[in-house]
Short mmCIF file of C-alpha atoms in Angstrom, two decimals:
data_model
loop_
_atom_site.label_atom_id
_atom_site.label_comp_id
_atom_site.label_asym_id
_atom_site.label_seq_id
_atom_site.Cartn_x
_atom_site.Cartn_y
_atom_site.Cartn_z
CA MET A 1 5.05 -109.27 -11.87
CA THR A 2 7.00 -107.33 -9.25
CA GLU A 3 5.62 -106.41 -5.86
CA THR A 4 5.65 -102.78 -6.94
CA GLN A 5 3.46 -103.59 -9.93
CA VAL A 6 1.10 -105.60 -7.75
CA MET A 7 0.81 -102.71 -5.33
CA ASN A 8 0.13 -100.16 -8.06
CA GLY A 9 -2.57 -102.40 -9.45
CA ARG A 10 -4.35 -103.14 -6.21
CA ASN A 11 -4.05 -99.58 -4.96
CA SER A 12 -5.62 -97.90 -7.98
CA ARG A 13 -8.16 -96.24 -5.69
CA LYS A 14 -6.25 -93.28 -4.22
CA PRO A 15 -6.21 -93.39 -0.41
CA LEU A 16 -8.38 -90.63 1.00
CA ALA A 17 -6.57 -88.21 3.23
CA ALA A 18 -6.67 -84.92 5.03
CA PRO A 19 -7.66 -81.70 3.28
CA GLY A 20 -4.76 -79.66 2.07
CA VAL A 21 -2.54 -78.88 -0.86
CA ASP A 22 -4.52 -80.59 -3.59
CA GLY A 23 -7.90 -81.31 -2.05
CA PRO A 24 -10.89 -79.41 -0.65
CA ARG A 25 -10.65 -78.20 2.90
CA GLY A 26 -12.77 -79.56 5.71
CA THR A 27 -15.21 -77.35 7.56
CA SER A 28 -15.09 -76.28 11.17
CA GLU A 29 -18.24 -78.32 11.78
CA ARG A 30 -16.81 -81.57 10.50
CA PRO A 31 -13.01 -81.88 10.15
CA ALA A 32 -11.69 -84.40 7.64
CA ARG A 33 -11.40 -87.89 9.04
CA VAL A 34 -9.04 -90.76 8.29
CA ASP A 35 -8.40 -94.23 9.60
CA VAL A 36 -4.77 -93.46 10.33
CA ALA A 37 -2.65 -90.32 10.39
CA VAL A 38 1.10 -90.86 10.07
CA ILE A 39 3.26 -87.96 11.23
CA GLY A 40 6.54 -87.78 9.33
CA ALA A 41 7.53 -88.78 5.78
CA GLY A 42 10.97 -90.16 6.50
CA GLN A 43 11.90 -93.81 6.18
CA ALA A 44 9.66 -94.85 9.08
CA GLY A 45 6.61 -92.96 7.80
CA LEU A 46 7.04 -94.34 4.29
CA ALA A 47 7.47 -97.90 5.57
CA ILE A 48 4.28 -97.81 7.63
CA GLY A 49 2.54 -96.19 4.65
CA TYR A 50 3.41 -99.24 2.56
CA PHE A 51 1.70 -101.59 5.01
CA LEU A 52 -1.31 -99.31 5.50
CA ALA A 53 -1.80 -99.18 1.73
CA ARG A 54 -1.72 -102.99 1.61
CA GLN A 55 -4.48 -103.03 4.22
CA GLY A 56 -6.57 -100.61 2.16
CA ARG A 57 -6.59 -98.04 4.96
CA ARG A 58 -7.72 -94.47 4.46
CA PHE A 59 -4.62 -92.67 5.67
CA VAL A 60 -2.45 -89.60 5.25
CA ILE A 61 1.22 -88.93 5.90
CA LEU A 62 1.78 -85.44 7.31
CA GLU A 63 5.24 -84.00 6.65
CA ALA A 64 6.47 -80.68 8.02
CA ALA A 65 9.06 -80.21 5.25
CA ASP A 66 8.46 -79.79 1.53
CA ALA A 67 9.89 -83.21 0.58
CA VAL A 68 10.35 -86.73 1.90
CA GLY A 69 13.42 -87.68 3.91
CA ALA A 70 13.96 -84.27 5.50
CA ALA A 71 16.46 -85.63 8.04
CA TRP A 72 18.66 -87.02 5.26
CA ARG A 73 18.66 -83.66 3.49
CA GLU A 74 20.19 -82.11 6.61
CA ARG A 75 23.26 -84.35 6.39
CA TRP A 76 26.59 -83.41 4.85
CA ASP A 77 27.04 -83.88 1.10
CA SER A 78 29.64 -86.66 1.16
CA LEU A 79 27.86 -88.87 3.71
CA LEU A 80 28.19 -92.59 3.04
CA LEU A 81 26.03 -95.11 4.85
CA PHE A 82 27.89 -97.85 6.69
CA THR A 83 25.28 -100.41 5.63
CA PRO A 84 25.62 -101.92 2.11
CA ARG A 85 22.76 -101.35 -0.32
CA ARG A 86 21.50 -104.90 0.09
CA TYR A 87 20.54 -103.96 3.66
CA ASP A 88 19.07 -100.52 2.91
CA ALA A 89 15.71 -101.35 1.32
CA LEU A 90 12.28 -100.47 2.67
CA PRO A 91 9.53 -103.10 2.22
CA GLY A 92 8.55 -103.89 -1.35
CA LEU A 93 11.30 -102.06 -3.24
CA SER A 94 14.98 -103.02 -3.46
CA PHE A 95 17.66 -100.36 -3.15
CA PRO A 96 19.21 -99.83 -6.62
CA GLY A 97 22.92 -100.19 -7.37
CA ASP A 98 25.74 -102.49 -6.36
CA PRO A 99 24.33 -104.51 -3.44
CA ASP A 100 27.74 -104.66 -1.78
CA GLY A 101 28.45 -100.92 -2.18
CA TYR A 102 27.61 -98.15 0.25
CA PRO A 103 25.02 -95.56 -0.83
CA THR A 104 25.53 -91.82 -0.61
CA ARG A 105 23.20 -89.35 1.05
CA ASP A 106 21.82 -88.30 -2.34
CA GLU A 107 21.14 -91.92 -3.30
CA VAL A 108 19.11 -92.39 -0.12
CA ILE A 109 17.09 -89.24 -0.82
CA ALA A 110 16.43 -90.34 -4.40
CA TYR A 111 15.38 -93.79 -3.18
CA LEU A 112 12.90 -92.36 -0.67
CA GLU A 113 11.44 -90.11 -3.37
CA GLN A 114 11.13 -93.10 -5.70
CA TYR A 115 9.52 -95.14 -2.93
CA ALA A 116 6.78 -92.58 -2.27
CA ILE A 117 5.97 -92.49 -5.98
CA ALA A 118 6.14 -96.26 -6.53
CA PHE A 119 3.51 -96.94 -3.88
CA ASP A 120 1.44 -93.81 -4.52
CA LEU A 121 1.63 -92.77 -0.88
CA PRO A 122 -0.69 -89.89 0.15
CA ILE A 123 1.73 -87.33 1.60
CA GLU A 124 0.87 -83.79 2.59
CA PHE A 125 3.98 -81.61 2.63
CA ASN A 126 4.38 -78.36 4.57
CA SER A 127 2.03 -79.79 7.19
CA ALA A 128 3.80 -79.38 10.51
CA VAL A 129 1.75 -80.85 13.34
CA SER A 130 1.35 -78.33 16.15
CA SER A 131 -1.01 -80.29 18.39
CA LEU A 132 -2.21 -83.86 18.94
CA ARG A 133 -5.05 -84.51 21.37
CA HIS A 134 -7.03 -87.60 22.30
CA GLU A 135 -10.75 -86.87 22.52
CA ASP A 136 -13.75 -89.22 22.68
CA GLY A 137 -11.78 -92.22 21.44
CA SER A 138 -10.27 -90.41 18.44
CA PHE A 139 -7.31 -88.12 17.81
CA ARG A 140 -7.61 -84.49 16.81
CA ILE A 141 -4.60 -83.15 14.94
CA GLU A 142 -3.78 -79.54 14.14
CA ALA A 143 -1.47 -79.37 11.14
CA GLY A 144 -0.79 -76.46 8.83
CA GLY A 145 -3.61 -74.41 10.31
CA ARG A 146 -6.31 -77.02 9.82
CA ASP A 147 -7.87 -79.86 11.80
CA LEU A 148 -7.88 -83.56 11.08
CA VAL A 149 -9.50 -86.39 13.02
CA ALA A 150 -7.94 -89.85 12.98
CA ASP A 151 -8.94 -93.13 14.57
CA GLN A 152 -5.29 -94.06 15.04
CA VAL A 153 -1.98 -92.17 14.83
CA VAL A 154 1.60 -93.21 14.13
CA VAL A 155 4.26 -90.71 15.18
CA ALA A 156 7.15 -91.42 12.80
CA THR A 157 9.24 -88.29 13.31
CA GLY A 158 12.36 -90.32 14.10
CA PRO A 159 15.25 -89.67 16.49
CA PHE A 160 16.75 -86.60 14.76
CA GLN A 161 14.47 -83.74 15.81
CA ARG A 162 16.27 -80.96 17.68
CA PRO A 163 20.07 -80.51 17.31
CA LEU A 164 21.83 -80.35 20.68
CA THR A 165 24.57 -77.79 21.26
CA PRO A 166 26.13 -77.29 24.71
CA ALA A 167 25.58 -74.00 26.52
CA LEU A 168 29.30 -73.22 26.58
CA ALA A 169 29.12 -72.63 22.81
CA ASP A 170 27.73 -69.18 23.70
CA GLU A 171 31.06 -68.29 25.30
CA LEU A 172 32.97 -68.44 22.02
CA ALA A 173 33.75 -65.23 20.16
CA PRO A 174 31.50 -64.22 17.24
CA GLU A 175 34.38 -64.62 14.77
CA VAL A 176 34.60 -68.35 15.55
CA VAL A 177 32.40 -70.05 12.99
CA GLN A 178 30.12 -72.53 14.73
CA MET A 179 27.55 -75.00 13.45
CA HIS A 180 25.89 -78.21 14.49
CA SER A 181 26.67 -81.21 12.32
CA ALA A 182 23.08 -80.89 11.00
CA GLY A 183 24.12 -77.61 9.39
CA TYR A 184 27.44 -78.78 7.96
CA ARG A 185 27.47 -79.63 4.24
CA ARG A 186 31.03 -79.45 2.88
CA THR A 187 34.56 -78.32 3.75
CA SER A 188 34.08 -74.99 1.98
CA ASP A 189 31.49 -74.05 4.62
CA LEU A 190 34.37 -73.36 7.00
CA PRO A 191 37.10 -70.72 7.00
CA ASP A 192 40.74 -71.64 6.60
CA GLY A 193 42.54 -72.54 9.79
CA ARG A 194 42.08 -74.88 12.73
CA VAL A 195 38.78 -76.73 13.22
CA LEU A 196 37.49 -78.54 16.26
CA VAL A 197 34.91 -81.29 15.82
CA VAL A 198 33.16 -82.09 19.10
CA GLY A 199 31.64 -85.55 19.42
CA GLY A 200 33.18 -89.01 19.14
CA GLY A 201 30.36 -90.82 17.38
CA ASN A 202 30.21 -91.97 13.78
CA THR A 203 29.18 -88.48 12.61
CA GLY A 204 32.09 -86.75 14.36
CA PHE A 205 34.62 -89.21 13.00
CA GLN A 206 33.34 -89.01 9.42
CA ILE A 207 33.28 -85.21 9.38
CA ALA A 208 36.76 -85.05 10.93
CA LYS A 209 38.08 -87.33 8.19
CA GLU A 210 36.62 -85.15 5.46
CA LEU A 211 37.89 -81.91 6.97
CA SER A 212 41.39 -83.33 7.37
CA THR A 213 41.90 -82.97 3.61
CA SER A 214 41.71 -79.17 3.85
CA HIS A 215 42.09 -78.10 7.49
CA ALA A 216 44.04 -78.75 10.67
CA VAL A 217 41.52 -80.79 12.62
CA GLU A 218 41.13 -81.82 16.23
CA LEU A 219 38.39 -84.15 17.50
CA ALA A 220 37.13 -83.90 21.08
CA ILE A 221 35.78 -87.18 22.43
CA GLY A 222 33.78 -87.26 25.65
CA SER A 223 33.42 -91.01 25.97
CA ARG A 224 35.18 -93.74 24.04
CA GLN A 225 33.10 -95.94 21.77
CA THR A 226 33.82 -99.51 20.75
CA PRO A 227 35.34 -99.53 17.24
CA LEU A 228 34.10 -102.22 14.87
CA PRO A 229 35.67 -102.91 11.46
CA GLN A 230 33.59 -102.32 8.35
CA LYS A 231 34.70 -105.72 7.06
CA LEU A 232 35.70 -108.88 8.88
CA LEU A 233 37.19 -111.94 7.17
CA GLY A 234 36.15 -110.54 3.79
CA ARG A 235 32.52 -109.97 4.80
CA ASP A 236 30.78 -106.74 5.67
CA LEU A 237 30.08 -106.21 9.36
CA PHE A 238 26.33 -106.20 8.74
CA TRP A 239 26.55 -109.58 7.03
CA TRP A 240 27.92 -110.96 10.27
CA LEU A 241 25.43 -109.09 12.46
CA THR A 242 22.57 -110.41 10.33
CA LYS A 243 23.80 -114.00 10.14
CA LEU A 244 24.41 -114.12 13.88
CA GLY A 245 21.00 -112.59 14.60
CA LEU A 246 22.52 -109.77 16.64
CA LEU A 247 20.45 -107.05 14.97
CA GLN A 248 17.31 -108.91 15.98
CA LYS A 249 18.19 -108.99 19.68
CA SER A 250 15.54 -106.91 21.42
CA LEU A 251 15.63 -104.84 24.57
CA GLU A 252 13.91 -107.73 26.30
CA THR A 253 17.10 -109.81 26.01
CA ARG A 254 20.22 -109.45 28.13
CA LEU A 255 22.39 -108.99 25.04
CA GLY A 256 20.06 -106.32 23.67
CA ARG A 257 20.14 -104.33 26.91
CA ARG A 258 23.94 -104.51 27.00
CA ALA A 259 24.22 -103.40 23.38
CA GLN A 260 21.89 -100.44 23.93
CA SER A 261 24.24 -98.99 26.53
CA ARG A 262 27.30 -99.31 24.29
CA ASP A 263 27.75 -96.96 21.37
CA THR A 264 29.86 -98.32 18.54
CA LEU A 265 32.06 -96.83 15.84
CA ILE A 266 31.72 -98.56 12.50
CA GLY A 267 34.67 -98.47 10.13
CA SER A 268 36.55 -95.86 12.19
CA SER A 269 38.94 -95.74 15.11
CA ALA A 270 40.97 -93.18 16.99
CA ARG A 271 44.19 -94.87 15.86
CA GLU A 272 43.19 -94.67 12.19
CA LEU A 273 42.15 -91.04 12.60
CA THR A 274 45.52 -89.99 14.01
CA ARG A 275 47.77 -92.12 11.81
CA ARG A 276 46.03 -91.91 8.45
CA TYR A 277 44.21 -88.58 8.67
CA ARG A 278 46.55 -86.70 11.02
CA VAL A 279 43.67 -85.63 13.25
CA THR A 280 44.55 -84.78 16.84
CA ILE A 281 42.39 -86.51 19.45
CA LYS A 282 41.43 -84.43 22.47
CA PRO A 283 39.40 -85.25 25.61
CA ARG A 284 36.04 -83.75 26.52
CA VAL A 285 35.52 -79.99 26.09
CA ALA A 286 35.45 -78.37 29.52
CA ALA A 287 35.17 -74.62 28.87
CA ALA A 288 35.24 -71.95 26.18
CA ALA A 289 36.16 -68.28 26.08
CA GLY A 290 36.80 -66.06 23.07
CA ARG A 291 38.60 -68.12 20.44
CA LYS A 292 39.96 -70.57 23.00
CA ILE A 293 38.60 -73.95 24.12
CA GLN A 294 39.81 -75.75 27.21
CA PHE A 295 39.75 -79.54 27.44
CA ALA A 296 39.25 -81.90 30.36
CA ASP A 297 43.02 -82.54 30.63
CA GLY A 298 43.66 -78.82 31.15
CA SER A 299 45.07 -78.17 27.69
CA GLU A 300 43.85 -75.20 25.63
CA GLN A 301 43.74 -74.33 21.95
CA GLU A 302 42.41 -71.51 19.77
CA PHE A 303 40.13 -72.45 16.88
CA ASP A 304 38.74 -70.77 13.80
CA ALA A 305 35.67 -73.01 13.61
CA VAL A 306 33.80 -75.56 15.69
CA ILE A 307 31.41 -78.27 14.54
CA TRP A 308 29.18 -79.66 17.26
CA ALA A 309 28.50 -83.33 16.43
CA THR A 310 26.75 -83.59 19.76
CA GLY A 311 23.56 -85.37 18.82
CA TYR A 312 19.89 -84.57 18.98
CA ALA A 313 17.09 -84.29 21.50
CA ALA A 314 13.51 -85.40 21.06
CA ASP A 315 10.84 -82.73 20.79
CA HIS A 316 7.38 -83.94 21.75
CA SER A 317 6.12 -80.63 23.10
CA TRP A 318 3.20 -80.79 20.64
CA LEU A 319 1.87 -84.03 22.13
CA ASP A 320 -1.09 -83.34 24.41
CA VAL A 321 -1.39 -86.99 25.40
CA PRO A 322 0.01 -88.73 28.51
CA VAL A 323 2.89 -90.66 26.94
CA VAL A 324 5.92 -88.69 28.19
CA ASP A 325 7.32 -89.27 31.68
CA ALA A 326 8.74 -86.65 34.06
CA GLU A 327 12.21 -87.00 32.48
CA GLY A 328 10.90 -86.46 28.96
CA ARG A 329 11.11 -90.11 27.89
CA LEU A 330 8.38 -91.76 25.89
CA ARG A 331 6.44 -94.53 27.54
CA HIS A 332 5.86 -97.35 25.09
CA ARG A 333 6.48 -101.02 24.44
CA ARG A 334 7.86 -101.55 20.95
CA GLY A 335 6.13 -98.35 19.87
CA VAL A 336 2.75 -99.19 21.40
CA THR A 337 1.68 -96.62 24.00
CA ASP A 338 -0.87 -96.81 26.81
CA VAL A 339 -3.13 -94.51 24.80
CA PRO A 340 -5.21 -96.84 22.59
CA GLY A 341 -4.46 -96.21 18.92
CA LEU A 342 -1.30 -94.14 19.41
CA TYR A 343 2.02 -95.55 18.24
CA PHE A 344 5.64 -94.49 17.69
CA LEU A 345 7.93 -95.70 14.94
CA GLY A 346 11.57 -95.21 13.99
CA LEU A 347 12.94 -94.51 17.48
CA SER A 348 16.49 -95.51 18.39
CA TRP A 349 16.31 -98.89 20.04
CA GLN A 350 12.53 -98.90 19.82
CA HIS A 351 12.82 -102.67 19.88
CA THR A 352 16.22 -103.62 18.43
CA ARG A 353 19.44 -102.02 17.20
CA GLY A 354 17.87 -101.91 13.75
CA SER A 355 14.73 -100.01 14.76
CA ALA A 356 16.05 -96.66 13.51
CA LEU A 357 18.08 -98.03 10.58
CA LEU A 358 16.90 -97.64 7.00
CA GLY A 359 16.86 -101.33 6.13
CA TRP A 360 15.39 -102.63 9.38
CA VAL A 361 12.65 -100.13 10.25
CA LYS A 362 10.27 -102.32 8.21
CA ASP A 363 10.17 -104.90 11.02
CA ASP A 364 8.69 -102.48 13.55
CA ALA A 365 6.53 -100.92 10.82
CA GLU A 366 4.91 -104.26 10.06
CA PHE A 367 4.44 -104.90 13.79
CA ILE A 368 2.68 -101.55 14.27
CA ALA A 369 0.60 -102.06 11.11
CA ASN A 370 -0.66 -105.35 12.51
CA LYS A 371 -1.60 -103.60 15.76
CA ILE A 372 -3.50 -101.00 13.74
CA ASP A 373 -5.27 -103.71 11.79
CA ALA A 374 -6.30 -105.55 14.95
CA LYS A 375 -7.75 -102.40 16.50
CA ALA A 376 -9.44 -101.03 13.37
CA PRO A 377 -12.80 -102.89 13.69
CA ALA A 378 -13.26 -101.55 17.21
CA ALA A 379 -12.43 -98.02 16.01
CA ILE A 380 -15.02 -98.26 13.24
CA ALA A 381 -17.73 -99.39 15.65
CA ALA A 382 -16.87 -96.64 18.13
CA ASN A 383 -17.33 -94.00 15.43
CA GLY A 384 -20.82 -94.95 14.38
CA GLY A 385 -19.86 -97.34 11.62
CA TRP A 386 -17.65 -94.90 9.67
CA HIS A 387 -15.28 -97.03 7.63
CA THR A 388 -12.51 -96.87 5.05
CA HIS A 389 -14.86 -96.62 2.09
CA SER A 390 -16.77 -93.58 3.36
CA THR A 391 -16.96 -90.73 0.87
CA ASP A 392 -17.01 -88.03 3.55
CA ALA A 393 -13.26 -87.41 3.52
CA PRO A 394 -11.77 -85.33 0.72
CA GLN A 395 -9.15 -86.51 -1.71
CA VAL A 396 -5.49 -85.48 -1.74
CA ALA A 397 -3.23 -85.99 -4.74
CA SER A 398 -0.81 -88.86 -4.46
CA ALA A 399 2.97 -88.43 -4.52
CA LYS A 400 3.05 -89.74 -8.09
CA GLU A 401 0.42 -87.27 -9.32
CA ARG A 402 2.21 -84.34 -7.70
CA SER A 403 5.51 -85.35 -9.28
CA ASP A 404 3.92 -85.36 -12.72
CA SER A 405 2.36 -81.90 -12.41
#
């Protein structure tokens, strides 16, 4: 019997969750209550859901979008992961297909959908969280115009929250087509002519390669990243990183701290981009006016379109709990905050290089789940003996039931 079959058998009782799409609404006198509220139904939220279901927790996964894996759906159509399928599985369910091949964006989305169904995870879609407060030892959540009380909360919204575009983008003429990489889907999104891709990370390089088949492309790089080959001595890079234990090096190690400060290019290089794809490499963008962009070396060029592959910023404005410092950084230790019962999951370098990667987020998810399990008895006692088998919380349809309707 597979682990999936075991889980479906032992989890025949549907986890109770917040009121919403398929269940009765709570009242203003007594909001619905759960053991754990997970915010975000991406890879991190689904992974922690797997472990919470194994514990028999009463939990809900609140997702702002109308489907799982919203961040993946905002990626360009031809995206290929640089990790082979054998390294892309969440806990309990292998990633289908050639284990040595590289999955597409659509394969990842389909896998996440399958995962939610396989483990019957209680997800509420269209439930954007607008407020999270800590009151009297519990957490009060406002999501989708209703209240929910949780003993513990896992914020699993990930690192891709608010696309960053520099202010100088406003200086470009209206006829210059502009978009963040989060809005780019395919080459036909752009007009004919010359395109500038801004950003020298993996995203910028991959988009520049694709556009080179149909456009004259230039890539502006602010800071050089260390290029690493996709394969080395006949083995995939991640085979080596796994065997050498480098992906498990945490921020508490000297090697982990050094690696955190060094961005890497995987399977790409500036030399390959210029020689094979005929992409022109430019230095950092310094200024913009009309159709013209000026670079740090003083050179200028007119463009018909610009793609800003300039990363993302965190958005925790809805958190009314003291976990953000004066510079906007989260205060935590491997996702555990100073607020008892509040955790983060899926952050870049939360603990290791793999913390935000599809196939490695399970390690931090299991760690957080164990913290939740250790604290749960105290939470039950603090709330007058309310426990996971209480019938006071309403039901919500599982992901599997919703897919069948």
